[in-house]
Short mmCIF file of C-alpha atoms in Angstrom, two decimals:
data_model
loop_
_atom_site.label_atom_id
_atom_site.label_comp_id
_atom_site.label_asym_id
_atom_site.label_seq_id
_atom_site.Cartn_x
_atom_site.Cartn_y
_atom_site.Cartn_z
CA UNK U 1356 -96.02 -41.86 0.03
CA UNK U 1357 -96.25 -38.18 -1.61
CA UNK U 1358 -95.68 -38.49 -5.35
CA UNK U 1359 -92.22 -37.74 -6.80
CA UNK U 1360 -91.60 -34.39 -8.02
CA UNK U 1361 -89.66 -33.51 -10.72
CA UNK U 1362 -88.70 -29.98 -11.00
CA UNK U 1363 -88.85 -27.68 -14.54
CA UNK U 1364 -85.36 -28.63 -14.76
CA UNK U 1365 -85.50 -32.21 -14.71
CA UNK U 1366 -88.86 -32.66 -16.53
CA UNK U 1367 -86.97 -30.71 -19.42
CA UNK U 1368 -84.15 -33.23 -19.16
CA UNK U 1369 -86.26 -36.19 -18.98
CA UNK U 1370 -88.65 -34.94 -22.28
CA UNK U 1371 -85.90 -34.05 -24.00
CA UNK U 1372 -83.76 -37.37 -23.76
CA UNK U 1373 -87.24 -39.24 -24.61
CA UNK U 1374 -87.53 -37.50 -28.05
CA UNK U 1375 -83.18 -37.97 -28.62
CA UNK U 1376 -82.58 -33.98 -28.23
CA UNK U 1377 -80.18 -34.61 -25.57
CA UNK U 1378 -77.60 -36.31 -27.29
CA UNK U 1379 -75.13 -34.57 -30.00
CA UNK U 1380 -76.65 -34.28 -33.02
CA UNK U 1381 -74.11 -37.10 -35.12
CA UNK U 1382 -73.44 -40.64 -36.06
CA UNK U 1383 -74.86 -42.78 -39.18
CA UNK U 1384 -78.34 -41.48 -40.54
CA UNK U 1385 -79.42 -44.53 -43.16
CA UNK U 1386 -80.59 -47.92 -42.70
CA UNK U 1387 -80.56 -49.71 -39.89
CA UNK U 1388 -79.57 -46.33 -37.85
CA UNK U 1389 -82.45 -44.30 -38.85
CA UNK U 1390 -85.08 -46.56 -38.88
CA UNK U 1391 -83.98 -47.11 -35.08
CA UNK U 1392 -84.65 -43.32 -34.52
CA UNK U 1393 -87.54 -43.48 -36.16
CA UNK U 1394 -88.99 -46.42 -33.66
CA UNK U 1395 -87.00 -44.21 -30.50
CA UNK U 1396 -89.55 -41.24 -31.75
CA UNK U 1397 -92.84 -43.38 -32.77
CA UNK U 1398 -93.39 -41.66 -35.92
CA UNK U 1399 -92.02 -39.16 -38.29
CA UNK U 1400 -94.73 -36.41 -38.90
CA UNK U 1401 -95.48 -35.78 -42.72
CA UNK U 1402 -95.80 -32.30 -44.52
CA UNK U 1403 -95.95 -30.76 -47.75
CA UNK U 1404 -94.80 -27.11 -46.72
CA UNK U 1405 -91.22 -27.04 -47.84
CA UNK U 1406 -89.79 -23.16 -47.41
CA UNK U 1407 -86.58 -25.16 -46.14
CA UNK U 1408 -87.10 -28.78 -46.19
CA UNK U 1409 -90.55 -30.82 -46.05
CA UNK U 1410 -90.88 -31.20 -41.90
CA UNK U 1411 -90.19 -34.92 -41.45
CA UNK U 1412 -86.57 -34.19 -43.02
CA UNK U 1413 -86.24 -31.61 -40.70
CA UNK U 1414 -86.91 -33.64 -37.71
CA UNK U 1415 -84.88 -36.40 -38.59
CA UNK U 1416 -81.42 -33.84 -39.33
CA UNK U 1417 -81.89 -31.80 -36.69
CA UNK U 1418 -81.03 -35.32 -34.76
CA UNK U 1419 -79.04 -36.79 -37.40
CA UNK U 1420 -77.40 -34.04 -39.21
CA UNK U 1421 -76.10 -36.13 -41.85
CA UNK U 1422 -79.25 -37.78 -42.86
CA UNK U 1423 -80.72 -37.14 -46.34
CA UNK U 1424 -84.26 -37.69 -47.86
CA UNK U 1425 -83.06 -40.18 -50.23
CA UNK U 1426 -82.40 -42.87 -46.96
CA UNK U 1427 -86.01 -42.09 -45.95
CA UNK U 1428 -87.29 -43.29 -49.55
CA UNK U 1429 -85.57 -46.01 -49.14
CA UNK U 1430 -86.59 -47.17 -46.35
CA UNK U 1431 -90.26 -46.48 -46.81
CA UNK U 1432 -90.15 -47.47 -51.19
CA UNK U 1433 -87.74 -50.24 -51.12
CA UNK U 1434 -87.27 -51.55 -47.88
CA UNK U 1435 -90.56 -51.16 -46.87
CA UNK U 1436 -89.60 -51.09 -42.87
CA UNK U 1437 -92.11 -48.11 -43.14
CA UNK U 1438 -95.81 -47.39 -43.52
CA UNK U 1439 -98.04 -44.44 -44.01
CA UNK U 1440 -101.28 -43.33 -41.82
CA UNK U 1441 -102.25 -41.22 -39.82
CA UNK U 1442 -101.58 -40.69 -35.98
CA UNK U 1443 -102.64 -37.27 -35.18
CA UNK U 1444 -101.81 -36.25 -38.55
CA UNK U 1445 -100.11 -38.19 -41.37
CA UNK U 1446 -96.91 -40.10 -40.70
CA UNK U 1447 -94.13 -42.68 -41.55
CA UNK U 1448 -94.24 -45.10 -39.10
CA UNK U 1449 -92.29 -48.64 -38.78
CA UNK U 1450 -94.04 -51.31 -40.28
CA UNK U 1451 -93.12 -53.80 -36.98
CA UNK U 1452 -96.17 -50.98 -35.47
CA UNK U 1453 -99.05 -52.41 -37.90
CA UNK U 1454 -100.63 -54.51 -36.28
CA UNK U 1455 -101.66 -52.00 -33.70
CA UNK U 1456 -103.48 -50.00 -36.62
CA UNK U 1457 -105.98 -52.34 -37.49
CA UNK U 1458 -108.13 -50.90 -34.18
CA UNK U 1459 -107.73 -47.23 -36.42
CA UNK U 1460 -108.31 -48.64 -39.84
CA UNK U 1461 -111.56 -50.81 -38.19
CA UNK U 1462 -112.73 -47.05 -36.44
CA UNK U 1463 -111.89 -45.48 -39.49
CA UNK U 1464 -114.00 -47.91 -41.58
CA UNK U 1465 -117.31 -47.38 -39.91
CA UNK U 1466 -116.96 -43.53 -39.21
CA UNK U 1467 -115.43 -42.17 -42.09
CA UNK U 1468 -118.55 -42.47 -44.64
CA UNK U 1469 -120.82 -40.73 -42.49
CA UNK U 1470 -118.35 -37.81 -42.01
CA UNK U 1471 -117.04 -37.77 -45.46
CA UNK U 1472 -120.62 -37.68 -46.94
CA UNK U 1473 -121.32 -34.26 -45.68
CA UNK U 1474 -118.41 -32.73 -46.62
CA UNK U 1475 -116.65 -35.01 -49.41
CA UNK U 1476 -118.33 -35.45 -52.95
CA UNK U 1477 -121.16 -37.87 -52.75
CA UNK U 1478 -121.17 -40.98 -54.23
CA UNK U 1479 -117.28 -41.91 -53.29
CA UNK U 1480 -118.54 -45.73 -51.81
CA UNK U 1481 -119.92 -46.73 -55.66
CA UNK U 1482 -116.15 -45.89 -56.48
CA UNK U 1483 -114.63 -48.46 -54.24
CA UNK U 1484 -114.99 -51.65 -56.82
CA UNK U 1485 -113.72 -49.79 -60.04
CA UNK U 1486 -110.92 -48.01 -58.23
CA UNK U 1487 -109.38 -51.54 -56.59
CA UNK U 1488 -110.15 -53.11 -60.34
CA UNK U 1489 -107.90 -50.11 -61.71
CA UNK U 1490 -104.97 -51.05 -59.18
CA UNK U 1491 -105.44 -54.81 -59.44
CA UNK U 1492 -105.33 -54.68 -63.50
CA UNK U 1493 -103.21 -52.10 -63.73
CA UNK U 1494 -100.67 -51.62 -60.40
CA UNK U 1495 -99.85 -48.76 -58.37
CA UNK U 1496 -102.12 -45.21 -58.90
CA UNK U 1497 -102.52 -41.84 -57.55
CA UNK U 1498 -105.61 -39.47 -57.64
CA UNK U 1499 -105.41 -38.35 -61.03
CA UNK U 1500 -105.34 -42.22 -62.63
CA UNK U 1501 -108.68 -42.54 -61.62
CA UNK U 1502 -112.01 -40.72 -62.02
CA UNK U 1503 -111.16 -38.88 -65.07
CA UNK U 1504 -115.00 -38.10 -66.13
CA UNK U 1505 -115.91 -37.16 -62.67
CA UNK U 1506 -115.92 -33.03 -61.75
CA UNK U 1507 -113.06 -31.50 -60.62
CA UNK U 1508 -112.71 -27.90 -59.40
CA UNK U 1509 -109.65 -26.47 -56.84
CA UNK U 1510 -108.03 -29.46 -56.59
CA UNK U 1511 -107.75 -28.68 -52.76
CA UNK U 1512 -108.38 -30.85 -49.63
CA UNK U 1513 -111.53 -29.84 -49.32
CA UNK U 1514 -112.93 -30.82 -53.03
CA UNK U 1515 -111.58 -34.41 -53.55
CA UNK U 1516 -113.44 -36.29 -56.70
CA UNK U 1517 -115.45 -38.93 -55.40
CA UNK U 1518 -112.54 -41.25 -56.65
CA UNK U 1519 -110.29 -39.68 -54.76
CA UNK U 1520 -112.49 -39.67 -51.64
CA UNK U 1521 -112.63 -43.70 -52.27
CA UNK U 1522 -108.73 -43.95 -52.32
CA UNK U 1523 -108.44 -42.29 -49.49
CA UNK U 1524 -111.07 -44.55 -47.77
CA UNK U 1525 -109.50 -47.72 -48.75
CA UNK U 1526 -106.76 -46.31 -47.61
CA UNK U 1527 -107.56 -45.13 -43.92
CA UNK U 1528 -109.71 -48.37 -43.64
CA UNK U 1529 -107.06 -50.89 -45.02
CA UNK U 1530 -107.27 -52.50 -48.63
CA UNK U 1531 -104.72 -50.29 -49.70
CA UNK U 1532 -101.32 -49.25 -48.90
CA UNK U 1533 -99.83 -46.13 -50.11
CA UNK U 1534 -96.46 -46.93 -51.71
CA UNK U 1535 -94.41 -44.18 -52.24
CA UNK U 1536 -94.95 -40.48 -53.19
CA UNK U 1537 -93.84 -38.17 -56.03
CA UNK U 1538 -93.74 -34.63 -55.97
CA UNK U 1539 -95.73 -35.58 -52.61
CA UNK U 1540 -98.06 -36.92 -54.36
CA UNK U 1541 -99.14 -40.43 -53.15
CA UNK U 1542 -99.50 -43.65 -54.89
CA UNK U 1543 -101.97 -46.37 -53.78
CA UNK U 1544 -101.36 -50.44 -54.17
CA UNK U 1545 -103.31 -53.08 -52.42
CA UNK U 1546 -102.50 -54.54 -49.25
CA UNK U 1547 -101.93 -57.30 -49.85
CA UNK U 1548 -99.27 -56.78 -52.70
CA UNK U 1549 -97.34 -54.43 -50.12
CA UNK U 1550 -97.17 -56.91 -47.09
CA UNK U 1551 -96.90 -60.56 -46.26
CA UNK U 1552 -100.30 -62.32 -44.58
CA UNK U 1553 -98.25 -62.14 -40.93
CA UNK U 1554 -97.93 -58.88 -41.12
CA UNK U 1555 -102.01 -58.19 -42.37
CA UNK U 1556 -103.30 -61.03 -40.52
CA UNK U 1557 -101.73 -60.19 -36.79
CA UNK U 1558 -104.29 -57.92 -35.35
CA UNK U 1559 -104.86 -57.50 -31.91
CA UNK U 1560 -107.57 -57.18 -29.89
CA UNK U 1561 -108.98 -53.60 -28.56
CA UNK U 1562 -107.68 -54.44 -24.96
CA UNK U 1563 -104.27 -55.47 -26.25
CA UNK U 1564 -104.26 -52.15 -28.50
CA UNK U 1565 -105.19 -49.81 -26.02
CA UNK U 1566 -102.67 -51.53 -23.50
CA UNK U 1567 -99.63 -50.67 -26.25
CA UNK U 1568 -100.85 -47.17 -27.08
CA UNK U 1569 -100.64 -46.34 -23.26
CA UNK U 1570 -97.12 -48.30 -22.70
CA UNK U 1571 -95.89 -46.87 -25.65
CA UNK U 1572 -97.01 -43.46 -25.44
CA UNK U 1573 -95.40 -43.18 -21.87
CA UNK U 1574 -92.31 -44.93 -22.70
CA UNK U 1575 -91.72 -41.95 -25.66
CA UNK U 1576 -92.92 -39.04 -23.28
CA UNK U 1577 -91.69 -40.08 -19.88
CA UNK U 1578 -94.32 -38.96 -18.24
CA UNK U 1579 -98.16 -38.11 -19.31
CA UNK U 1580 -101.54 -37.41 -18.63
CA UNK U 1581 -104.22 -39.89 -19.60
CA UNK U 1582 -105.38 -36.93 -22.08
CA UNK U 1583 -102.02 -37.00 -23.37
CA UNK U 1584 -101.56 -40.49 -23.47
CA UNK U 1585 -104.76 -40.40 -25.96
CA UNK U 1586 -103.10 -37.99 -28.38
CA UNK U 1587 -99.80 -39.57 -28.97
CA UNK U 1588 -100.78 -42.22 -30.79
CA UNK U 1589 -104.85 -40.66 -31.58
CA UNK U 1590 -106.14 -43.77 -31.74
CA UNK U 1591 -107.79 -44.44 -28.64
CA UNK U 1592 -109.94 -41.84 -27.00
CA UNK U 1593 -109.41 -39.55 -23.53
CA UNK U 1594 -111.32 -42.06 -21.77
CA UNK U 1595 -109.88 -45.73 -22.80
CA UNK U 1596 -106.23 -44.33 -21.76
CA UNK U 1597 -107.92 -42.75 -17.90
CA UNK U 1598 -109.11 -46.49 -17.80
CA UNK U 1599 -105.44 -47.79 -18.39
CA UNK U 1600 -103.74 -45.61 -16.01
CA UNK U 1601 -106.28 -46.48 -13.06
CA UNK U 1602 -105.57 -50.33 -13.47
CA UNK U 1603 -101.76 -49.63 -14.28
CA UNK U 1604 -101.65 -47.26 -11.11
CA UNK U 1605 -103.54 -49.77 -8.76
CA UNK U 1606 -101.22 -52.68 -10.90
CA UNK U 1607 -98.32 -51.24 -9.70
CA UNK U 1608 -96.99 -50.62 -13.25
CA UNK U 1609 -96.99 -46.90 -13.66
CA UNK U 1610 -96.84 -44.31 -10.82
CA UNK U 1611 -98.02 -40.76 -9.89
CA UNK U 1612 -95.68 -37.82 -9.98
CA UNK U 1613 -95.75 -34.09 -10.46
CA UNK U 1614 -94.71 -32.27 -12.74
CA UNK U 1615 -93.12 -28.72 -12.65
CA UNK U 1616 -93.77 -26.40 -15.33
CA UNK U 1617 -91.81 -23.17 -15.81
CA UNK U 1618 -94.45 -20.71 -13.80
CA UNK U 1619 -93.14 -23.22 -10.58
CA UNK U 1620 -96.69 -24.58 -10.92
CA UNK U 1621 -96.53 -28.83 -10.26
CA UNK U 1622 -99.24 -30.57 -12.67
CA UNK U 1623 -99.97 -34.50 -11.75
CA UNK U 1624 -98.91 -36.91 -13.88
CA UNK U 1625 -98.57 -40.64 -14.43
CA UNK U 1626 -94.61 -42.31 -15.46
CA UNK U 1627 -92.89 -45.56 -15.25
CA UNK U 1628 -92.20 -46.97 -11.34
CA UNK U 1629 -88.40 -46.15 -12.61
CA UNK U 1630 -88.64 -42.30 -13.43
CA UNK U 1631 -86.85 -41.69 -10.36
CA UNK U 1632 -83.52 -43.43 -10.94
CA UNK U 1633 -84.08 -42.62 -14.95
CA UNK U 1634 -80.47 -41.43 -16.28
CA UNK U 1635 -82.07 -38.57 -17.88
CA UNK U 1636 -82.60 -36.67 -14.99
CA UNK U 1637 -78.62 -35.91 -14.87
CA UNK U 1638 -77.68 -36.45 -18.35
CA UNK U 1639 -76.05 -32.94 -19.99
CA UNK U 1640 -78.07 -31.73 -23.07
CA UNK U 1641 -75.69 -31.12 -25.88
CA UNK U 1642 -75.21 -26.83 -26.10
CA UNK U 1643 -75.17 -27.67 -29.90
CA UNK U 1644 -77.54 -24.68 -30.87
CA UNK U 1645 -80.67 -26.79 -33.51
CA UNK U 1646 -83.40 -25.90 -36.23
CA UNK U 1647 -86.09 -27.54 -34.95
CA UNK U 1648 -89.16 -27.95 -37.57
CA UNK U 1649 -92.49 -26.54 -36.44
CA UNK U 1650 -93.63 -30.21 -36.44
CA UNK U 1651 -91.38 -31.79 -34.28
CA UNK U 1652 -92.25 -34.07 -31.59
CA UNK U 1653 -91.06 -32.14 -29.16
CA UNK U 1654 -93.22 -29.12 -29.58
CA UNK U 1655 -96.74 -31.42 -31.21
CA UNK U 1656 -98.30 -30.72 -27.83
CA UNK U 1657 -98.44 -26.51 -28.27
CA UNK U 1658 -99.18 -26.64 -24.80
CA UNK U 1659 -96.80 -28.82 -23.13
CA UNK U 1660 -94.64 -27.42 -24.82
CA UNK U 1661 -95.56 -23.46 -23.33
CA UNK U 1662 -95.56 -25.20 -19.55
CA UNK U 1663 -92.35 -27.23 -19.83
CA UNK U 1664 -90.32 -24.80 -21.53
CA UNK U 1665 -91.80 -21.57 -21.54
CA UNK U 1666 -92.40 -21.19 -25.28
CA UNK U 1667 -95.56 -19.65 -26.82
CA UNK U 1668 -95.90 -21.00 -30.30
CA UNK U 1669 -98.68 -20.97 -33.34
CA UNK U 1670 -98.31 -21.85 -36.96
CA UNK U 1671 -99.41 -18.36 -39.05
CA UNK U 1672 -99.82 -20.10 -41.65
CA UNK U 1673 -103.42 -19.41 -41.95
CA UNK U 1674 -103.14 -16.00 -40.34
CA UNK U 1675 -103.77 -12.76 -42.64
CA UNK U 1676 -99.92 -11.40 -42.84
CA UNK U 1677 -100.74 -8.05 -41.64
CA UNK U 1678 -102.01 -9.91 -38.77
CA UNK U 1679 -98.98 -12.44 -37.93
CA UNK U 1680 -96.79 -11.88 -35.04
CA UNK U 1681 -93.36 -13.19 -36.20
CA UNK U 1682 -94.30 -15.00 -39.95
CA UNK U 1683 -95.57 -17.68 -42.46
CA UNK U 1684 -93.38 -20.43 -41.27
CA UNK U 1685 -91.11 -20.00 -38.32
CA UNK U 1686 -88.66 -21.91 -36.87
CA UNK U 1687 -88.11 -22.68 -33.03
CA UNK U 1688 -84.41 -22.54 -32.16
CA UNK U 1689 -83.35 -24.88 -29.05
CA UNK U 1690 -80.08 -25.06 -27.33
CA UNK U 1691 -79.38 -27.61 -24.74
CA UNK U 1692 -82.53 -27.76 -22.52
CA UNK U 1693 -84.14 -24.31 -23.47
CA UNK U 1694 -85.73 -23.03 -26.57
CA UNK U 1695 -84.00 -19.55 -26.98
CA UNK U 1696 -85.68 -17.85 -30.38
CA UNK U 1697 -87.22 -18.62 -33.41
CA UNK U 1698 -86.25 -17.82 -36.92
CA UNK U 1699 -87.88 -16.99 -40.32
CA UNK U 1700 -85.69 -18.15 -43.19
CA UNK U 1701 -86.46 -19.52 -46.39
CA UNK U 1702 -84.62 -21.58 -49.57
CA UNK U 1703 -84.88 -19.47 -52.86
CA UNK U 1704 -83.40 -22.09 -55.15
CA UNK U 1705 -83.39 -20.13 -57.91
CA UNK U 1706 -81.06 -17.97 -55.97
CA UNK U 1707 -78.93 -21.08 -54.41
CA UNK U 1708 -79.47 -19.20 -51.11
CA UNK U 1709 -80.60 -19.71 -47.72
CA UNK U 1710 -82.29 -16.33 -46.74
CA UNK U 1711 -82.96 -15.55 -42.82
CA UNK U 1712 -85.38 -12.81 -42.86
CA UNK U 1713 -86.14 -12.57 -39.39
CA UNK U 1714 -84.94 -14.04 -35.97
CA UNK U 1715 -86.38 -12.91 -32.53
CA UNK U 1716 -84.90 -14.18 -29.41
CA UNK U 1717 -86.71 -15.59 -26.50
CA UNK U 1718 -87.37 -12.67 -23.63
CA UNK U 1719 -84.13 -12.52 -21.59
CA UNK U 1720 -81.92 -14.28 -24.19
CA UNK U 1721 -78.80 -12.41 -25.20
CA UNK U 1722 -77.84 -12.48 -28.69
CA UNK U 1723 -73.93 -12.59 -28.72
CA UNK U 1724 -71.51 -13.24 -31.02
CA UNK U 1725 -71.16 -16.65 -29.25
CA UNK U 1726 -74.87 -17.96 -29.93
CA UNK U 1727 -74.47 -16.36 -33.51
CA UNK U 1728 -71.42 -18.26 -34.46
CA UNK U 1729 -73.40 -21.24 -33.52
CA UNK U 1730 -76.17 -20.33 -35.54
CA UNK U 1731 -74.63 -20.12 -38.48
CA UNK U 1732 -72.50 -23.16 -37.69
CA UNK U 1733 -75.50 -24.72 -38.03
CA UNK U 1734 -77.17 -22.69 -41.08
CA UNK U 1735 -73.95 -24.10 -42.96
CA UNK U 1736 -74.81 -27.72 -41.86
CA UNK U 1737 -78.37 -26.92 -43.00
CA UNK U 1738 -77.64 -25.54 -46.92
CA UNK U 1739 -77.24 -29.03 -48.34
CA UNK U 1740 -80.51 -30.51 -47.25
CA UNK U 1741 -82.22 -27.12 -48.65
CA UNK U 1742 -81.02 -27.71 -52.00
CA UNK U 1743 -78.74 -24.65 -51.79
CA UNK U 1744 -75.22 -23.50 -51.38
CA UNK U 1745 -75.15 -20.14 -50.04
CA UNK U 1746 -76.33 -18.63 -46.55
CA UNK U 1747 -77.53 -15.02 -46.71
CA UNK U 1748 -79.03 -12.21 -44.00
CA UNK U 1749 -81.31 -9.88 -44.61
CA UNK U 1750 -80.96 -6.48 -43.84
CA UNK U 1751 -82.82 -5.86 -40.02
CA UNK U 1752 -82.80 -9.38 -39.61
CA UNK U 1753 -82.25 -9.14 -36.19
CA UNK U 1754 -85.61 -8.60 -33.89
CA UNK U 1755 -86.16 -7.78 -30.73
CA UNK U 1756 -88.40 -10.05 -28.40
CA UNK U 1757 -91.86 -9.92 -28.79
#
């Protein structure tokens, strides 16, 4: 049998229902409610840059528009249904999901001191004993409890004391947990303070963890390369997840397809035996026009994203400003299945506004006074979770295409 093809249409459809951007944008956004978005998506990304909101805020309103920080925090501080550490990046993820980090923390554990001692301050494993003392005598910390004779200079990433550097190790490799943050700042406690011994103690094996990255992966993308398979999660490399999908393909549990990208172009792929009869291949995308952070999971893959929907996107935040195409930090806009323009705004507090500076529609989008009344529909919605109460345009706001 040829593989089933899904067209640009449906593979839109399909990606989009996966990562709950189908659906209207409504219903309860604490407790029980969110954390079961949270699972839907995998992960919630983590980031500090906060010229509207911080970026896992803005992924979790722009599918739950009434959802606040505060039910985050308490989920992750008090409730502790939530963990932190890394996937591709840093993340909140749902503590039922631990187990299948000990495979990262164990990988983590025996590469991290050979990378780190080239490029982190030297001498961070002698800090290991006298930093878990510290917590054990004296409870949670953060990077400026400890250390406080040793050199410090920027402050930055990139010049952690070798205190720090051991936090962060014991971290990534499993003796501590960190517990909540403030001012984004995070505070360590030891592992086994934060969870019970079933939840440490119920680690399984490399097989079993490479089979769940793979299964879970697909499940949350709906179709994937082996490559991409890999990256969801990061934990397992290019080549464990090409293993899976031969012995799930010749298993019977996952199938072939092809996948149509916007150019018409059909890239193979690898989904679940059901992905033809899978209701999101006719379910309606809500026209509900949304703020999407630069972060979200929809967009992670930069690539995926350009051949499923068309959309060319960068972060500039690194990028000289004479030298950026559209700005610092700019925001896709997507309504229904398409991502239409993207738009440069920013929260002055001081100010109690919202300020758009820029927005520049896709190529061949028409800026009416329809999609503009939904814009700002959803600008309103947007003011309380920036802090502010007051929407504002600049003057030659309005750009054309680039």
């Amino acid at each position: 049998m040829s593989p089933f093809t899904l067209t640009n249409a449906q593979a839109r459809l399909v990606f989009l229902d996966r990562h709950a951007l189908s659906e209207s944008p409504q219903g309860p956004a604490h407790g029980t409610e969110l954390l079961t978005l949270i699972e839907r998506l995998g992960f919630v990304q983590l980031d500090s840059i906060n010229t509207v909101a911080r970026a896992h805020d803005m992924i979790l309103f722009s599918r739950k528009p009434r959802y606040r920080p505060k039910a985050l925090k308490r989920l992750y501080e008090q409730d502790r249904v939530l963990f932190e550490h890394w996937t591709h990046d840093a993340a909140m993820i749902p503590v039922r999901f631990y187990p299948y980090w000990h495979m990262r923390r164990s990988r983590d554990a025996a590469r991290l001191p050979e990378r780190w001692s080239e490029w982190r301050r030297e001498g961070f494993e002698a800090k290991f004993e006298p930093v878990l003392d510290r917590i054990r005598d004296r409870g949670p910390c953060c990077s400026g409890d400890v250390g406080e004779d040793e050199k410090r200079n920027s402050g930055g990433w990139w010049d952690w004391h070798p205190s720090k550097t051991a936090l962060e190790y014991l971290w990534r490799s499993g003796a501590l947990q960190v517990v909540r943050r403030e001012g984004f700042q995070k505070y360590y406690d030891l592992t086994e303070r934060v969870f019970d011994q079933t939840t440490i103690g119920n680690a399984p094996d490399e097989a079993e963890t490479i089979d769940w990255c793979c299964r879970e992966a697909l499940d949350r993308l709906g179709f994937a390369t082996h490559g991409e398979l890999a990256a969801f999660w990061d934990h397992i490399s290019p080549a464990e997840a090409k293993v899976w999908c031969s012995e799930a393909l010749a298993a019977g549990r996952i199938i072939q397809v092809n996948v149509t990208g916007m150019d018409g172009t059909a890239r193979p792929a690898f989904a679940r035996p059901d992905l033809p009869d899978d209701p999101g291949l006719t379910l309606d995308p809500t026209p509900r026009l949304r703020v999407l952070s630069p972060f979200d999971p929809a967009l992670r893959d930069r690539k995926r994203a350009e051949r499923l929907f068309g959309f060319t996107y960068r972060i500039e935040i690194f990028v000289p400003e004479p030298k950026r195409t559209y700005g610092y930090y700019v925001f896709p806009l997507m309504e229904g299945d398409k991502l239409v323009g993207r738009i440069d705004m920013k929260a002055f507090r001081a100010d109690d506004t919202l300020r758009v500076r820029a927005l520049w529609p896709e190529r061949g989008v028409r800026w009416g006074k329809g999609r503009q009344r939904k814009l700002e529909v959803e600008l309103d919605r947007m003011l309380r979770l920036a802090g502010v109460n007051q929407l504002a345009f600049d003057d030659g706001w309005m750009r054309d295409p680039v």
